[in-house]
CSV table of C-alpha atoms in Angstrom, one decimal:
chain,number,residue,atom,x,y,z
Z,76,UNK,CA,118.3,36.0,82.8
Z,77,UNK,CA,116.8,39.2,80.9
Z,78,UNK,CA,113.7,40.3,82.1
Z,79,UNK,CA,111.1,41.3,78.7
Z,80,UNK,CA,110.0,44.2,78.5
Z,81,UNK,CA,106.9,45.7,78.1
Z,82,UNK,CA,107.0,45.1,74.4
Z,83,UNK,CA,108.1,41.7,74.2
Z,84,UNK,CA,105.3,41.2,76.9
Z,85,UNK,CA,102.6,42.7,74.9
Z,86,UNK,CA,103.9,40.5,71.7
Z,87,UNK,CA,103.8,37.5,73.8
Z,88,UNK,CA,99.9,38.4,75.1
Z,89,UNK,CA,98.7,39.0,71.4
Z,90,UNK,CA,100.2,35.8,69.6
Z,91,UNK,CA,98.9,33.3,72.6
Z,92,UNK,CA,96.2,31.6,72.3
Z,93,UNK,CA,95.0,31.7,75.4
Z,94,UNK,CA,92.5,34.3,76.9
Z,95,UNK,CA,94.0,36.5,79.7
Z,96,UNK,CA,92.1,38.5,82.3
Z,97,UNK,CA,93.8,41.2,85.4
Z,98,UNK,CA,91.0,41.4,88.2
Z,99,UNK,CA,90.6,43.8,90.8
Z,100,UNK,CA,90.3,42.8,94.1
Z,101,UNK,CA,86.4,43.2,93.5
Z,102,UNK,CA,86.8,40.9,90.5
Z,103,UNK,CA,86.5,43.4,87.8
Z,104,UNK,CA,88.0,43.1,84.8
Z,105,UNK,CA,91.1,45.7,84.6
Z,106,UNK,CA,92.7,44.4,81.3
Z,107,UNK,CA,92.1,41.3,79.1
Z,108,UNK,CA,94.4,39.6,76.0
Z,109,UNK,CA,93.3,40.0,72.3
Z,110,UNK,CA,92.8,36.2,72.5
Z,111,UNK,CA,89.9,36.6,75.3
Z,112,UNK,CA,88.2,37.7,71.9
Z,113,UNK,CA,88.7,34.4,70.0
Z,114,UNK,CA,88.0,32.2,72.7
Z,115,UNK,CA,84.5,34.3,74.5
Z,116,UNK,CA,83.9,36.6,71.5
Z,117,UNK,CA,84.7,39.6,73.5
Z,118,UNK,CA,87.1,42.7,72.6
Z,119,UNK,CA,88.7,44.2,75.5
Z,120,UNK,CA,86.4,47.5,75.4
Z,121,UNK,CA,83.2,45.0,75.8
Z,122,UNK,CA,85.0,44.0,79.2
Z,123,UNK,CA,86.4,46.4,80.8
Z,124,UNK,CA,85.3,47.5,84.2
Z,125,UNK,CA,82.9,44.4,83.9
Z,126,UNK,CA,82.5,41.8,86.7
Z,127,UNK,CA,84.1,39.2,85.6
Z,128,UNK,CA,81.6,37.2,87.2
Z,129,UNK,CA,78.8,37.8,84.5
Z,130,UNK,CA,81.2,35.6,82.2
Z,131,UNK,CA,79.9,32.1,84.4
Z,132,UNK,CA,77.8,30.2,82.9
Z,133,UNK,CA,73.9,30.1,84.8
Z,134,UNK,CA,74.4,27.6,86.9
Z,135,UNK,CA,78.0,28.2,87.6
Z,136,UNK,CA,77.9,31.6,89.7
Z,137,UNK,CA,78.4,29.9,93.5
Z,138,UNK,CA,81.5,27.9,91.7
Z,139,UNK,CA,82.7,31.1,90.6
Z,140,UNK,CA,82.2,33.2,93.7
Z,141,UNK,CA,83.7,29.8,95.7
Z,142,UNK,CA,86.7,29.9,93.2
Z,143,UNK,CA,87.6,34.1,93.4
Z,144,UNK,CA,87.4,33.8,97.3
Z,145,UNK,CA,89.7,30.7,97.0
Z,146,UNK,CA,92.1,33.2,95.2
Z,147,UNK,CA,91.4,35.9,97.5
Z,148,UNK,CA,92.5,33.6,100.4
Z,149,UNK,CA,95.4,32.2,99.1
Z,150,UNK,CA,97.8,34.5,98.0
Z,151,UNK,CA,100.4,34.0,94.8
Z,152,UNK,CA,98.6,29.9,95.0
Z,153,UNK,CA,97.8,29.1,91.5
Z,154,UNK,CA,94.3,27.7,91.1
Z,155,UNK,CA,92.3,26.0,88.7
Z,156,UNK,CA,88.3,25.4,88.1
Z,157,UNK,CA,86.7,24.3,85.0
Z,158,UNK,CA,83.5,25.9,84.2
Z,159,UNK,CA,81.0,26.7,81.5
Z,160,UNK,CA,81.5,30.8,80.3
Z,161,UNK,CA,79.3,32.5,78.2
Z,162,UNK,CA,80.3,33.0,74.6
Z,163,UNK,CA,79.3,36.2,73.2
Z,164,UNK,CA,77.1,34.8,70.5
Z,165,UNK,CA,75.1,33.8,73.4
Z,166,UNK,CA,76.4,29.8,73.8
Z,167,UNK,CA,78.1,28.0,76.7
Z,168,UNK,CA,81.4,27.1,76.6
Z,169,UNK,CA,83.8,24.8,78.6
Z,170,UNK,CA,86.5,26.8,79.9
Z,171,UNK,CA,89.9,25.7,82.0
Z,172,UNK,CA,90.2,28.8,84.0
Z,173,UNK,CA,93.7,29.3,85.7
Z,174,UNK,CA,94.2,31.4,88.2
Z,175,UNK,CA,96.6,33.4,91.0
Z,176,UNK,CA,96.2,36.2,93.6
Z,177,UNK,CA,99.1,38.9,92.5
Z,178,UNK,CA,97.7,41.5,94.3
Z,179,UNK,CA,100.3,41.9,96.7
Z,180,UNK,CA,102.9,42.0,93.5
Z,181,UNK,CA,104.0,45.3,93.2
Z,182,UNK,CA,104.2,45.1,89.5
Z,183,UNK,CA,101.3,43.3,88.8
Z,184,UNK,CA,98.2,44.6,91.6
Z,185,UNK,CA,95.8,41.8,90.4
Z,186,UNK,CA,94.0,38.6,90.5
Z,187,UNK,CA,95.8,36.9,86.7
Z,188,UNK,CA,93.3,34.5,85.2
Z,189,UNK,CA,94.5,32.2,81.7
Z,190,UNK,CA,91.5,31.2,79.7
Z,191,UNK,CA,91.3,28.1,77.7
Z,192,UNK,CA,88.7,26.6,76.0
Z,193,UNK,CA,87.8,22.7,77.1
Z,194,UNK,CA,84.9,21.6,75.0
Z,195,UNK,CA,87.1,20.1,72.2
Z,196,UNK,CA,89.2,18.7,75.0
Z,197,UNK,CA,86.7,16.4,77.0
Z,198,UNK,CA,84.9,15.0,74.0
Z,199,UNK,CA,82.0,17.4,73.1
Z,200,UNK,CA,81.3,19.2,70.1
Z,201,UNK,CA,81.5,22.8,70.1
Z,202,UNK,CA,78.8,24.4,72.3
Z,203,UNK,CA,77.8,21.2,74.0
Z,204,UNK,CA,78.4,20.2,77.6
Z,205,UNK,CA,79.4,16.6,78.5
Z,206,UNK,CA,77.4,14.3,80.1
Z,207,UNK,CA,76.0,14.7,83.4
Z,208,UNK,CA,78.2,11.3,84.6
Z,209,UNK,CA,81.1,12.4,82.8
Z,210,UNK,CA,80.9,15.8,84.3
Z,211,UNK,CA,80.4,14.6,87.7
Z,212,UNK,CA,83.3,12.6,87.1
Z,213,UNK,CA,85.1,15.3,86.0
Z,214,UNK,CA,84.4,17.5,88.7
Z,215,UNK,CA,84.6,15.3,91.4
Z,216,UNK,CA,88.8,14.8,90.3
Z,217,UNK,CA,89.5,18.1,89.4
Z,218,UNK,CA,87.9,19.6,92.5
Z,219,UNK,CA,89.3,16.6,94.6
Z,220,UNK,CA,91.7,17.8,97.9
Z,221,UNK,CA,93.6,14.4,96.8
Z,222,UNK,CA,96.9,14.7,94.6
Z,223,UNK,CA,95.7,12.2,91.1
Z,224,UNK,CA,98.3,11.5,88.8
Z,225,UNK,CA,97.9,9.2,85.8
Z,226,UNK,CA,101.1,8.0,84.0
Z,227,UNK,CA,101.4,6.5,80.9
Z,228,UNK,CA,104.1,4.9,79.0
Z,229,UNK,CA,106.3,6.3,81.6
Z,230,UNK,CA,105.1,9.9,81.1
Z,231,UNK,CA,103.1,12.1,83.3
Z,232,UNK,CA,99.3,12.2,81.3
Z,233,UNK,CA,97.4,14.1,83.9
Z,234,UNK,CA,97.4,15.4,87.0
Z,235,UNK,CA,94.9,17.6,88.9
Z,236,UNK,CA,95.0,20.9,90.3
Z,237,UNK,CA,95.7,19.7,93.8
Z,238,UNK,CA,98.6,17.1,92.7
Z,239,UNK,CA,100.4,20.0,90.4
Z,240,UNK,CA,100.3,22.5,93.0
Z,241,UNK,CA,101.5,19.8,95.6
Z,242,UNK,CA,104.7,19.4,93.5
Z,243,UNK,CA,105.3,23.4,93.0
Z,244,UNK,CA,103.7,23.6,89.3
Z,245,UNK,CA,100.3,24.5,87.7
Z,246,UNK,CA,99.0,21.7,85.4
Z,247,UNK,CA,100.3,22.7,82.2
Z,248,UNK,CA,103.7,23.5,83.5
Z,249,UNK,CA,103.7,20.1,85.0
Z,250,UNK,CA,102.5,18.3,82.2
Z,251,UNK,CA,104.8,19.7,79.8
Z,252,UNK,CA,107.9,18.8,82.0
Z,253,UNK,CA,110.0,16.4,79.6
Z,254,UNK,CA,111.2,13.9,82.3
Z,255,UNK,CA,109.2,14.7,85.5
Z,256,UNK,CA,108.9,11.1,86.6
């Protein structure tokens, strides 16, 4: 297969529609995606050589810091955390944050982060959080150390960070596998 270049790369980083973040190993922000802009508000300039820590919500900093050194310690693992980010116009918003350790990757030399927004996803309206049962819920199976698959109609409907990564894959990849069961 033909490896893109840096053009088709940068096409590819512009159209998504998810935001994308290159950390140091000090978890600054090195480069971000035009769609970091459409889904926190900010512009690559407003970002750069930021912590990328200040994006956690309040009450979401020791889950952050918990989730870098994860990455830190686990080298080319992809992991996931959902979390509330701060929006630019000064809301919270529910964000699926993906994540791998390419620091060792000569090419790359970063800590990759994907961005995508949750609230619409797990039944709020924009700006709002779930509620607190709902969210402990929600925590407690996407932060489980136990693989949770749900299957329906034959078809793989969910499966958690720890189940996906068990089977080689990160959650989207996994989910969007035609005939994975």
């Amino acid at each position: 297969p033909m490896m893109p270049d840096v053009a088709r790369l940068a096409a590819l980083t512009t159209l998504g529609s998810d935001g994308l973040l290159l950390l140091d190993p000090d978890g600054v922000v090195e480069w971000s995606s035009p769609a970091v802009s459409d889904v926190l508000g900010y512009d690559a300039e407003q970002l750069a050589r930021q912590a990328a820590h200040r994006l956690a919500g309040p009450n979401e900093g020791e889950r952050w810091e918990t989730f870098v050194g994860d990455l830190l310690a686990r080298p080319g693992v992809s992991l996931f955390i959902r979390l509330h980010c701060r929006h630019r116009d000064g809301g919270l918003r529910w964000m699926d944050v993906s994540g791998q350790n390419l620091l060792a990757e000569p090419t790359v030399r970063a800590i990759a982060l994907r961005l995508r927004e949750s609230t619409t996803r797990m039944g709020a309206t924009e700006g709002a959080s779930p509620g607190a049962e709902e969210l402990k819920f929600r925590t407690l199976v996407e932060d489980s150390l136990v693989s949770i698959f749900i299957l329906q109609n034959g078809r793989l409907a969910y499966a958690n960070p720890t189940g996906a990564a068990l089977l080689g894959y990160a959650v989207p990849e996994l989910l969007a596998l035609e005939s994975a069961f």
